[in-house]
Amino acid sequence: MSSLRDATLRKIATIGPRYLPFADVASEAVPLSRLLRLSLFQVTVGMALVLLVGTLNRVMIVELGVPASLVGLMIALPLVFAPFRAFIGYRSDIHKSALGWRRVPYIWKGTMLQFGGFAIMPFALLVLSGYDQAADAAPWIGQGAAALAFLLVGAGVHMVQTVGLALATDLVEVEEQPKVVGLMYVMLLLGMIGSALIFGWILRDYTPGRLVQVVQGAAVVTVALNLVALWKQEPRDRARASRVETQPEFRDAWRLFVKGRTALGLLMVIALGTMGFGMADVLLEPYGGQVLNLSVAMTTQLTAVLAAGGLIGFAIASKVLLDGANPLDVAWFGTLIGVPAFGLIIAAGPLGLAPVFVIGTGLAGLGAGLFGHGTLTATMRSAPRAQVGLALGAWGAVQATAAGIAVALGGVIRDLILRLPGAESFRAEAPYTPVFTLELALLVMALWAIWLVRRKQARLFQTTRYTQPQDGPDPDVVTHDPTPLTRRPTGEEPHDHGRLTAL
Amino acid sequence: MSDDPDKVWPTGLTLKEAEEVHSYLIDGTRVFGAIALLAHVLVAVSTPWLG
């Protein structure tokens, strides 16, 4: 056994370095083509989201006849892992490996989880629906297997996205970050739209065999795309592997992360804005159909309008941020656009004007695009280089949790109003207007929160400007980044690299 | 790094590093095996083979 192991090790050690997935030494500028390749991991994330929330949602209810409440529960399961994103990001920050990698091992593990979940998912769903002789099996087998499959995929998605974004942030300079954020959002959106179309087209004629092919095909595509995305991306830092330093516990790292900065305020803004923009995502189509009497084909195009608005928002945000705008100002304008957008959507129902509704939807997409881009860029900029994983984990945890809660809450509010006594006599828009109004209120609160954060930022900038030159250079930064500290743009908040070592 | 006696050419990996690459391979195989086993059990539940 051990001789076999030795032989394998020797074999691996003699493979040419050209065929190993290591990047060259940290290069000065990462070309766009390489960033584009890295952003492929967002395509797999988008594919997984569409498959879980869209395609399988429908297949389980319509074709497999699984009770809608059980389907809702299964789809909500991955949300359980969302708060752990902060912890995953922190773990990747302090990860030690002989190869000098921090991000690649986690993205790889996340990919394996996603793959494993998709590999067993179709069979789990077939057993869950009592296909063929599974009807005689104990119900816990199907339920347990389906829950496990959804949990695996969810955990994998959270892991891949968190650490993938951290790797992207590692690779580029601060002034280049808006480009990366735009790229990541666009690829996520393209992945979602593309896979929704492809899955819809392949599953036109549903058969159990087709379901297995589609879901397991998604598993293979996930591994393939993530391998391509990861190849030769992360520079190795062998010095890190041999350096002996005590790493802070998660609690200490977190305290360091929020202390004396606007990190918590920013997370608050993200939570409010994400809920404000996200609550209507699943309600826009039924609203258009039931209140404005749009046809199914037209309501499906609403999603396209929303996505187009988002794409325009990302493009504008990338442009102005690369020109040096403050990311929080971009988020502020996005939220500001969201307020009249939902005003138009609310007004369109009683007025019966479909064009007003479409314009409102497009504006909501535009506002959400600006807001998402602005807040993610702000997160990247405010993170000290040694805590990038933790910062993006916290962003992802808040963003995913808020989005999940918002969608669930929107549905629950509508259903509760529909169940009120005398609901039959209500106007058609009655179940929807309160949800849209709540979104308006959340967006106004987000505007207020952004204003508070901006004020605090200005104050912090005032007080730290004079103390910064005294900070000693951080050895960690030197290995990452050959440019001298003084030449690196500091963003709105001081990049206090010395923080971790000062602990 | 060049004075590391463990270093094996032509990859420039040390034995420790090669061992880490190896551990990814082993872990991957284990996960693969477990997933395949579970998938087979689930298929056997719905459409049993071997009578």
Coordinates of C-alpha atoms in Angstrom, one line a residue:
Chain A
M1 CA 0.0 0.0 0.0
S2 CA 2.7 2.4 1.0
S3 CA 4.9 1.6 -1.9
L4 CA 2.0 2.3 -4.3
R5 CA 1.5 5.6 -2.6
D6 CA 5.2 6.4 -2.9
A7 CA 5.2 5.5 -6.6
T8 CA 2.1 7.7 -7.2
L9 CA 3.8 10.6 -5.4
R10 CA 6.9 10.3 -7.5
K11 CA 4.8 10.1 -10.6
I12 CA 2.9 13.3 -9.7
A13 CA 6.2 15.0 -8.9
T14 CA 7.5 14.4 -12.4
I15 CA 4.6 15.8 -14.4
G16 CA 5.7 18.8 -16.2
P17 CA 4.7 22.1 -14.6
R18 CA 3.0 23.1 -17.8
Y19 CA 0.3 20.6 -17.0
L20 CA -0.3 21.7 -13.4
P21 CA -2.9 24.2 -12.5
F22 CA -0.6 26.8 -11.0
A23 CA -0.5 30.5 -12.1
D24 CA 2.8 32.2 -12.9
V25 CA 4.2 34.3 -10.1
A26 CA 1.8 37.1 -9.2
S27 CA 1.8 39.0 -12.4
E28 CA 1.5 42.8 -12.7
A29 CA -1.8 43.0 -14.6
V30 CA -4.3 40.2 -15.1
P31 CA -5.6 40.3 -18.7
L32 CA -9.3 40.5 -19.3
S33 CA -9.4 37.1 -21.0
R34 CA -8.1 35.5 -17.8
L35 CA -10.8 37.3 -15.7
L36 CA -13.4 36.2 -18.2
R37 CA -12.3 32.6 -17.8
L38 CA -12.4 33.0 -14.0
S39 CA -15.9 34.4 -14.1
L40 CA -17.1 31.0 -15.6
F41 CA -17.7 29.9 -12.0
Q42 CA -20.5 32.4 -11.8
V43 CA -22.1 30.7 -14.8
T44 CA -22.2 27.4 -12.8
V45 CA -23.6 29.3 -9.8
G46 CA -26.3 30.8 -12.0
M47 CA -27.1 27.4 -13.5
A48 CA -27.5 25.8 -10.1
L49 CA -29.8 28.6 -8.9
V50 CA -32.0 28.3 -12.0
L51 CA -32.1 24.5 -11.7
L52 CA -33.1 24.6 -8.0
V53 CA -35.5 27.6 -7.9
G54 CA -36.9 27.5 -11.4
T55 CA -36.7 24.2 -13.4
L56 CA -36.8 21.6 -10.6
N57 CA -39.4 23.7 -8.8
R58 CA -41.7 23.3 -11.7
V59 CA -40.8 19.7 -12.5
M60 CA -41.3 18.5 -8.9
I61 CA -44.8 20.1 -8.7
V62 CA -46.1 19.6 -12.2
E63 CA -44.5 16.4 -13.5
L64 CA -43.6 14.6 -10.3
G65 CA -46.6 15.6 -8.3
V66 CA -44.7 16.4 -5.1
P67 CA -46.8 18.5 -2.6
A68 CA -45.9 22.2 -3.1
S69 CA -45.2 22.7 0.6
L70 CA -42.6 20.0 0.5
V71 CA -41.1 21.5 -2.6
G72 CA -40.9 24.9 -1.0
L73 CA -39.2 23.4 2.0
M74 CA -36.6 21.6 -0.1
I75 CA -35.8 24.7 -2.1
A76 CA -35.4 26.7 1.1
L77 CA -32.9 24.2 2.5
P78 CA -29.7 25.7 0.9
L79 CA -30.5 29.0 2.6
V80 CA -29.6 27.3 5.9
F81 CA -25.9 27.5 4.8
A82 CA -26.0 31.1 3.7
P83 CA -24.8 32.6 7.1
F84 CA -21.8 30.2 7.0
R85 CA -20.5 32.1 4.0
A86 CA -18.7 34.5 6.3
F87 CA -17.0 31.5 8.1
I88 CA -16.0 29.9 4.8
G89 CA -14.5 33.1 3.6
Y90 CA -12.6 33.5 6.8
R91 CA -11.3 29.9 6.6
S92 CA -10.0 30.5 3.1
D93 CA -8.3 33.7 4.4
I94 CA -6.2 31.7 6.8
H95 CA -5.9 28.5 4.9
K96 CA -2.5 26.9 5.0
S97 CA -1.3 24.5 2.4
A98 CA 2.1 23.3 1.2
L99 CA 1.2 24.4 -2.3
G100 CA 0.7 28.0 -1.1
W101 CA -3.0 28.1 -2.1
R102 CA -5.8 29.7 -0.2
R103 CA -8.7 29.9 -2.5
V104 CA -8.4 26.9 -5.0
P105 CA -8.9 24.2 -2.4
Y106 CA -12.2 25.7 -1.3
I107 CA -13.5 26.3 -4.8
W108 CA -12.6 22.7 -5.6
K109 CA -14.3 21.3 -2.5
G110 CA -17.4 23.5 -3.3
T111 CA -17.4 22.2 -6.8
M112 CA -17.3 18.6 -5.6
L113 CA -20.2 19.3 -3.2
Q114 CA -22.2 20.8 -6.1
F115 CA -21.3 17.9 -8.4
G116 CA -22.3 15.3 -5.7
G117 CA -25.6 17.0 -5.0
F118 CA -26.5 17.1 -8.7
A119 CA -25.3 13.5 -9.2
I120 CA -27.8 12.0 -6.7
M121 CA -30.6 14.6 -7.1
P122 CA -32.6 13.1 -10.0
F123 CA -32.7 9.7 -8.4
A124 CA -33.6 11.3 -5.1
L125 CA -36.4 13.2 -6.7
L126 CA -37.7 10.1 -8.5
V127 CA -37.8 8.2 -5.2
L128 CA -39.4 11.2 -3.5
S129 CA -42.2 11.2 -6.1
G130 CA -42.7 7.4 -5.7
Y131 CA -41.7 6.6 -9.2
D132 CA -42.1 2.9 -10.1
Q133 CA -41.4 0.7 -7.1
A134 CA -40.2 3.5 -4.9
A135 CA -43.8 3.9 -3.9
D136 CA -43.3 0.9 -1.6
A137 CA -40.2 2.3 0.0
A138 CA -40.3 4.2 3.3
P139 CA -41.0 7.9 2.7
W140 CA -37.9 9.0 4.7
I141 CA -35.6 7.5 2.0
G142 CA -36.8 9.9 -0.7
Q143 CA -37.2 12.9 1.6
G144 CA -33.8 12.4 3.2
A145 CA -32.0 11.8 -0.1
A146 CA -33.7 14.9 -1.7
A147 CA -32.9 17.0 1.3
L148 CA -29.2 15.8 1.2
A149 CA -29.0 16.6 -2.5
F150 CA -30.4 20.1 -2.1
L151 CA -28.1 20.7 0.9
L152 CA -25.0 19.5 -1.0
V153 CA -25.8 21.8 -4.0
G154 CA -26.6 24.7 -1.7
A155 CA -23.4 24.3 0.3
G156 CA -21.4 24.0 -2.9
V157 CA -22.9 27.1 -4.4
H158 CA -22.2 29.2 -1.3
M159 CA -18.6 27.9 -1.1
V160 CA -17.8 28.4 -4.8
Q161 CA -19.3 31.9 -5.0
T162 CA -17.8 33.2 -1.8
V163 CA -14.3 32.0 -2.4
G164 CA -14.4 32.6 -6.1
L165 CA -15.2 36.2 -5.6
A166 CA -12.4 36.4 -3.0
L167 CA -10.0 35.0 -5.5
A168 CA -11.1 37.5 -8.1
T169 CA -10.6 40.3 -5.6
D170 CA -7.1 39.0 -4.8
L171 CA -6.1 39.0 -8.5
V172 CA -6.8 42.6 -9.4
E173 CA -5.9 46.1 -8.1
V174 CA -8.4 48.2 -6.3
E175 CA -9.1 50.5 -9.3
E176 CA -9.8 47.5 -11.5
Q177 CA -12.3 45.9 -9.1
P178 CA -15.4 47.6 -10.6
K179 CA -14.6 45.8 -13.9
V180 CA -14.4 42.4 -12.1
V181 CA -17.7 43.1 -10.2
G182 CA -19.5 44.0 -13.4
L183 CA -18.1 40.9 -15.1
M184 CA -19.1 38.6 -12.3
Y185 CA -22.7 40.0 -12.2
V186 CA -23.1 39.8 -16.0
M187 CA -21.8 36.2 -16.1
L188 CA -24.2 35.2 -13.3
L189 CA -27.1 36.8 -15.2
L190 CA -26.0 35.2 -18.5
G191 CA -25.6 31.8 -16.8
M192 CA -29.1 32.1 -15.4
I193 CA -30.8 33.2 -18.6
G194 CA -28.8 30.8 -20.8
S195 CA -29.4 27.7 -18.6
A196 CA -33.1 28.6 -18.1
L197 CA -33.6 28.6 -21.8
I198 CA -31.6 25.4 -22.3
F199 CA -33.3 23.5 -19.5
G200 CA -36.7 24.7 -20.7
W201 CA -36.0 23.6 -24.2
I202 CA -34.5 20.1 -23.2
L203 CA -37.3 19.4 -20.8
R204 CA -40.2 20.2 -23.2
D205 CA -41.1 16.6 -23.3
Y206 CA -40.5 15.4 -19.8
T207 CA -39.5 11.8 -19.2
P208 CA -37.7 10.5 -16.0
G209 CA -34.7 9.6 -18.2
R210 CA -34.6 13.1 -19.5
L211 CA -34.6 14.5 -16.0
V212 CA -31.6 12.3 -15.0
Q213 CA -29.8 13.4 -18.2
V214 CA -30.4 17.1 -17.5
V215 CA -29.5 17.2 -13.9
Q216 CA -26.4 15.0 -14.2
G217 CA -25.4 16.9 -17.3
A218 CA -25.5 20.0 -15.2
A219 CA -23.2 18.2 -12.7
V220 CA -20.6 17.5 -15.4
V221 CA -20.8 21.0 -16.8
T222 CA -20.3 22.4 -13.3
V223 CA -17.1 20.5 -12.8
A224 CA -15.8 21.2 -16.3
L225 CA -16.5 25.0 -16.2
N226 CA -15.1 25.3 -12.7
L227 CA -11.9 23.5 -13.7
V228 CA -11.5 25.8 -16.7
A229 CA -12.2 28.8 -14.5
L230 CA -9.6 27.8 -11.9
W231 CA -6.8 26.7 -14.1
K232 CA -3.6 28.7 -13.5
Q233 CA -5.4 31.5 -11.7
E234 CA -4.2 31.6 -8.1
P235 CA -0.6 32.5 -7.7
R236 CA 1.2 30.3 -5.3
D237 CA 2.7 31.8 -2.2
R238 CA 5.1 29.2 -0.9
A239 CA 6.4 31.7 1.7
R240 CA 2.9 31.7 3.3
A241 CA 3.1 28.0 3.8
S242 CA 6.3 28.1 5.7
R243 CA 5.6 31.3 7.6
V244 CA 4.7 30.6 11.2
E245 CA 2.1 33.1 12.4
T246 CA -0.8 32.7 14.8
Q247 CA -4.1 33.1 13.0
P248 CA -7.0 34.9 14.8
E249 CA -10.0 33.0 15.8
F250 CA -13.2 33.7 13.8
R251 CA -14.6 35.8 16.6
D252 CA -11.4 38.0 16.8
A253 CA -11.2 38.2 13.0
W254 CA -14.8 39.3 12.9
R255 CA -14.3 41.9 15.6
L256 CA -11.3 43.2 13.7
F257 CA -13.4 43.4 10.6
V258 CA -16.2 45.5 12.0
K259 CA -14.2 47.6 14.4
G260 CA -13.8 51.3 13.6
R261 CA -15.1 50.9 10.1
T262 CA -18.4 51.1 8.3
A263 CA -18.5 47.3 7.6
L264 CA -21.7 46.7 9.7
G265 CA -23.4 49.7 8.3
L266 CA -22.6 48.5 4.8
L267 CA -24.1 45.1 5.6
M268 CA -27.2 46.8 6.9
V269 CA -27.5 48.7 3.6
I270 CA -27.1 45.4 1.6
A271 CA -29.7 43.7 3.7
L272 CA -32.3 46.5 3.3
G273 CA -31.6 47.1 -0.4
T274 CA -31.6 43.4 -1.4
M275 CA -34.9 42.8 0.4
G276 CA -36.3 45.9 -1.1
F277 CA -35.4 45.0 -4.7
G278 CA -35.8 41.2 -4.3
M279 CA -39.2 40.8 -2.7
A280 CA -41.2 41.1 -5.9
D281 CA -39.0 38.9 -8.1
V282 CA -41.5 36.0 -8.1
L283 CA -44.6 38.3 -7.8
L284 CA -44.1 40.4 -10.9
E285 CA -45.3 37.7 -13.3
P286 CA -48.5 36.8 -11.5
Y287 CA -49.2 40.5 -10.9
G288 CA -48.9 41.1 -14.7
G289 CA -51.0 38.1 -15.4
Q290 CA -53.8 38.5 -12.9
V291 CA -54.0 42.3 -12.5
L292 CA -53.0 43.5 -16.0
N293 CA -54.3 40.5 -17.9
L294 CA -51.0 40.0 -19.7
S295 CA -50.5 36.7 -21.5
V296 CA -48.1 34.0 -20.3
A297 CA -45.7 34.9 -23.2
M298 CA -45.7 38.5 -22.2
T299 CA -45.2 37.9 -18.5
T300 CA -42.2 35.7 -19.4
Q301 CA -40.8 38.6 -21.3
L302 CA -41.0 40.7 -18.1
T303 CA -38.2 38.6 -16.7
A304 CA -36.2 39.6 -19.8
V305 CA -37.0 43.3 -19.2
L306 CA -35.9 43.0 -15.6
A307 CA -32.7 41.3 -16.7
A308 CA -32.0 43.9 -19.4
G309 CA -32.5 46.7 -16.9
G310 CA -30.0 44.9 -14.6
L311 CA -27.4 44.5 -17.5
I312 CA -27.7 48.2 -18.3
G313 CA -27.3 49.0 -14.6
F314 CA -24.1 46.9 -14.4
A315 CA -22.7 48.5 -17.5
I316 CA -23.4 52.1 -16.2
A317 CA -22.0 51.2 -12.7
S318 CA -18.8 49.7 -14.2
K319 CA -18.3 52.8 -16.3
V320 CA -18.7 55.4 -13.6
L321 CA -16.9 53.4 -11.0
L322 CA -13.9 52.9 -13.3
D323 CA -14.0 56.7 -13.8
G324 CA -13.6 57.0 -10.0
A325 CA -17.1 57.4 -8.6
N326 CA -17.8 56.4 -5.0
P327 CA -19.5 52.9 -5.0
L328 CA -21.9 54.0 -2.3
D329 CA -23.0 56.9 -4.4
V330 CA -23.8 54.5 -7.2
A331 CA -25.7 52.3 -4.8
W332 CA -27.6 55.4 -3.6
F333 CA -28.7 56.4 -7.1
G334 CA -29.7 52.8 -7.8
T335 CA -31.9 52.8 -4.7
L336 CA -33.2 56.2 -5.7
I337 CA -34.3 54.8 -9.1
G338 CA -36.0 51.9 -7.3
V339 CA -38.4 54.2 -5.4
P340 CA -40.2 55.6 -8.5
A341 CA -39.9 52.2 -10.2
F342 CA -42.0 50.5 -7.6
G343 CA -44.3 53.6 -7.5
L344 CA -45.0 53.0 -11.2
I345 CA -45.5 49.3 -10.6
I346 CA -48.1 50.0 -7.9
A347 CA -49.8 52.6 -10.0
A348 CA -50.0 50.4 -13.1
G349 CA -52.5 48.0 -11.5
P350 CA -55.4 50.4 -10.7
L351 CA -54.7 52.4 -13.9
G352 CA -54.6 49.2 -16.0
L353 CA -51.7 50.5 -18.0
A354 CA -49.4 47.7 -19.0
P355 CA -46.7 49.9 -20.5
V356 CA -46.3 51.8 -17.2
F357 CA -45.8 48.4 -15.5
V358 CA -43.2 47.4 -18.0
I359 CA -41.3 50.7 -17.6
G360 CA -41.4 50.2 -13.8
T361 CA -40.1 46.7 -14.1
G362 CA -37.2 47.9 -16.3
L363 CA -36.4 50.7 -13.9
A364 CA -36.5 48.3 -11.0
G365 CA -33.9 46.1 -12.8
L366 CA -31.7 49.1 -13.5
G367 CA -31.9 50.2 -9.9
A368 CA -31.1 46.7 -8.6
G369 CA -28.1 46.5 -11.0
L370 CA -26.7 49.8 -9.9
F371 CA -27.3 48.9 -6.2
G372 CA -25.8 45.4 -6.5
H373 CA -22.7 46.6 -8.3
G374 CA -22.2 49.5 -6.0
T375 CA -22.5 47.6 -2.8
L376 CA -20.3 44.7 -3.9
T377 CA -17.6 47.1 -5.1
A378 CA -17.8 48.9 -1.8
T379 CA -17.4 45.6 0.0
M380 CA -14.3 44.7 -2.0
R381 CA -12.8 48.1 -1.5
S382 CA -13.4 48.3 2.3
A383 CA -11.9 44.9 2.9
P384 CA -8.3 44.8 4.2
R385 CA -6.3 42.6 1.8
A386 CA -5.8 39.9 4.5
Q387 CA -9.6 39.7 5.2
V388 CA -11.0 39.7 1.6
G389 CA -12.5 36.3 2.1
L390 CA -14.3 37.2 5.3
A391 CA -15.6 40.5 3.8
L392 CA -17.0 38.8 0.7
G393 CA -18.3 35.9 2.9
A394 CA -20.2 38.5 5.0
W395 CA -21.5 40.2 1.9
G396 CA -22.7 36.8 0.5
A397 CA -24.2 35.7 3.8
V398 CA -26.3 38.9 4.1
Q399 CA -27.2 39.1 0.5
A400 CA -28.3 35.5 0.1
T401 CA -30.2 35.4 3.4
A402 CA -31.9 38.7 2.7
A403 CA -32.9 37.6 -0.9
G404 CA -34.2 34.3 0.4
I405 CA -36.2 35.9 3.2
A406 CA -37.6 38.6 0.9
V407 CA -38.8 36.1 -1.7
A408 CA -40.4 33.9 1.0
L409 CA -41.9 36.9 2.8
G410 CA -43.4 38.3 -0.4
G411 CA -45.1 35.0 -1.2
V412 CA -46.4 34.6 2.4
I413 CA -47.8 38.1 2.5
R414 CA -49.7 37.6 -0.7
D415 CA -51.1 34.2 0.4
L416 CA -52.1 35.5 3.8
I417 CA -54.1 38.4 2.2
L418 CA -55.7 35.9 -0.2
R419 CA -56.9 33.8 2.7
L420 CA -58.4 36.8 4.6
P421 CA -62.2 36.4 5.0
G422 CA -64.0 38.1 2.1
A423 CA -60.9 38.0 0.0
E424 CA -63.0 37.2 -3.1
S425 CA -64.4 40.7 -3.1
F426 CA -61.0 42.4 -3.0
R427 CA -59.7 44.1 -6.1
A428 CA -57.2 42.0 -8.1
E429 CA -54.2 44.0 -7.0
A430 CA -55.0 43.8 -3.3
P431 CA -52.6 40.9 -2.5
Y432 CA -49.7 42.6 -4.4
T433 CA -49.9 46.3 -3.5
P434 CA -48.9 45.7 0.2
V435 CA -45.8 43.8 -0.9
F436 CA -44.7 46.5 -3.4
T437 CA -45.4 49.2 -0.7
L438 CA -43.2 47.3 1.7
E439 CA -40.5 47.2 -0.9
L440 CA -40.8 51.0 -1.3
A441 CA -40.5 51.4 2.5
L442 CA -37.4 49.1 2.6
L443 CA -35.8 51.1 -0.2
V444 CA -36.4 54.4 1.6
M445 CA -34.8 52.9 4.7
A446 CA -31.8 51.7 2.5
L447 CA -31.4 55.3 1.2
W448 CA -31.3 56.5 4.8
A449 CA -28.8 53.8 5.8
I450 CA -26.5 54.7 2.8
W451 CA -26.6 58.3 3.9
L452 CA -25.6 57.4 7.4
V453 CA -22.7 55.2 6.2
R454 CA -21.5 57.9 3.9
R455 CA -21.4 60.4 6.8
K456 CA -19.5 58.0 9.0
Q457 CA -17.1 57.2 6.1
A458 CA -16.4 60.9 5.6
R459 CA -15.7 61.3 9.4
L460 CA -13.4 58.2 9.4
F461 CA -11.5 59.5 6.4
Q462 CA -11.0 62.8 8.1
T463 CA -9.5 61.2 11.2
T464 CA -7.3 58.6 9.6
R465 CA -5.8 60.7 6.8
Y466 CA -3.2 62.1 9.1
T467 CA -2.3 58.9 10.9
Q468 CA -1.9 56.6 7.9
P469 CA 1.6 57.3 6.8
Q470 CA 2.9 56.1 10.2
D471 CA 1.6 52.6 9.6
G472 CA 4.4 50.2 9.0
P473 CA 4.4 48.1 5.9
D474 CA 2.8 44.7 6.3
P475 CA 4.9 41.7 5.1
D476 CA 1.7 40.0 3.9
V477 CA 1.0 42.8 1.5
V478 CA 4.5 42.9 0.0
T479 CA 4.3 39.3 -1.1
H480 CA 0.9 39.9 -2.7
D481 CA 1.6 43.1 -4.4
P482 CA 4.9 44.5 -5.4
T483 CA 3.6 48.1 -5.7
P484 CA 4.6 50.3 -2.8
L485 CA 1.8 51.0 -0.3
T486 CA 1.8 54.7 -1.1
R487 CA 1.0 54.1 -4.7
R488 CA -2.0 52.0 -4.0
P489 CA -5.3 53.8 -4.1
T490 CA -6.9 53.6 -0.7
G491 CA -10.6 54.0 -1.7
E492 CA -12.8 55.7 0.7
E493 CA -11.6 54.0 3.8
P494 CA -8.0 53.4 4.9
H495 CA -6.6 50.0 3.8
D496 CA -5.1 49.3 7.2
H497 CA -3.1 46.3 6.2
G498 CA -1.4 46.3 9.6
R499 CA -4.6 45.3 11.4
L500 CA -4.2 41.5 11.4
T501 CA -0.6 41.6 12.5
A502 CA -1.4 44.2 15.1
L503 CA -3.7 41.8 16.9
Chain B
M1 CA 13.6 27.6 -2.2
S2 CA 16.3 26.1 -4.4
D3 CA 18.2 24.7 -1.4
D4 CA 15.2 22.5 -0.4
P5 CA 16.5 19.0 -0.5
D6 CA 13.0 17.6 -1.0
K7 CA 12.5 19.3 -4.3
V8 CA 11.9 17.0 -7.2
W9 CA 12.5 18.1 -10.8
P10 CA 11.1 18.8 -13.4
T11 CA 7.9 20.0 -11.6
G12 CA 9.7 22.0 -8.9
L13 CA 7.3 20.5 -6.4
T14 CA 8.6 19.3 -3.1
L15 CA 7.5 16.0 -1.8
K16 CA 5.2 17.7 0.6
E17 CA 3.6 19.6 -2.2
A18 CA 3.2 16.5 -4.3
E19 CA 1.7 14.8 -1.3
E20 CA -0.9 17.6 -1.1
V21 CA -1.8 17.2 -4.8
H22 CA -2.1 13.5 -4.1
S23 CA -4.5 14.1 -1.1
Y24 CA -6.9 16.0 -3.4
L25 CA -6.9 13.0 -5.8
I26 CA -7.6 10.6 -2.9
D27 CA -10.3 12.8 -1.3
G28 CA -11.9 13.3 -4.7
T29 CA -12.0 9.5 -5.3
R30 CA -13.6 8.9 -1.9
V31 CA -16.3 11.5 -2.5
F32 CA -16.9 10.1 -6.0
G33 CA -17.2 6.6 -4.5
A34 CA -19.6 7.6 -1.8
I35 CA -21.8 9.6 -4.2
A36 CA -21.9 6.7 -6.7
L37 CA -22.8 4.3 -4.0
L38 CA -25.7 6.5 -2.8
A39 CA -26.9 7.0 -6.4
H40 CA -27.0 3.3 -6.9
V41 CA -28.9 2.7 -3.7
L42 CA -31.5 5.3 -4.8
V43 CA -31.9 3.8 -8.3
A44 CA -32.2 0.3 -6.7
V45 CA -35.1 1.6 -4.5
S46 CA -37.1 2.8 -7.5
T47 CA -36.2 0.3 -10.2
P48 CA -34.7 -2.8 -8.4
W49 CA -32.4 -5.0 -10.4
L50 CA -31.0 -8.4 -9.2
G51 CA -34.6 -9.5 -8.4

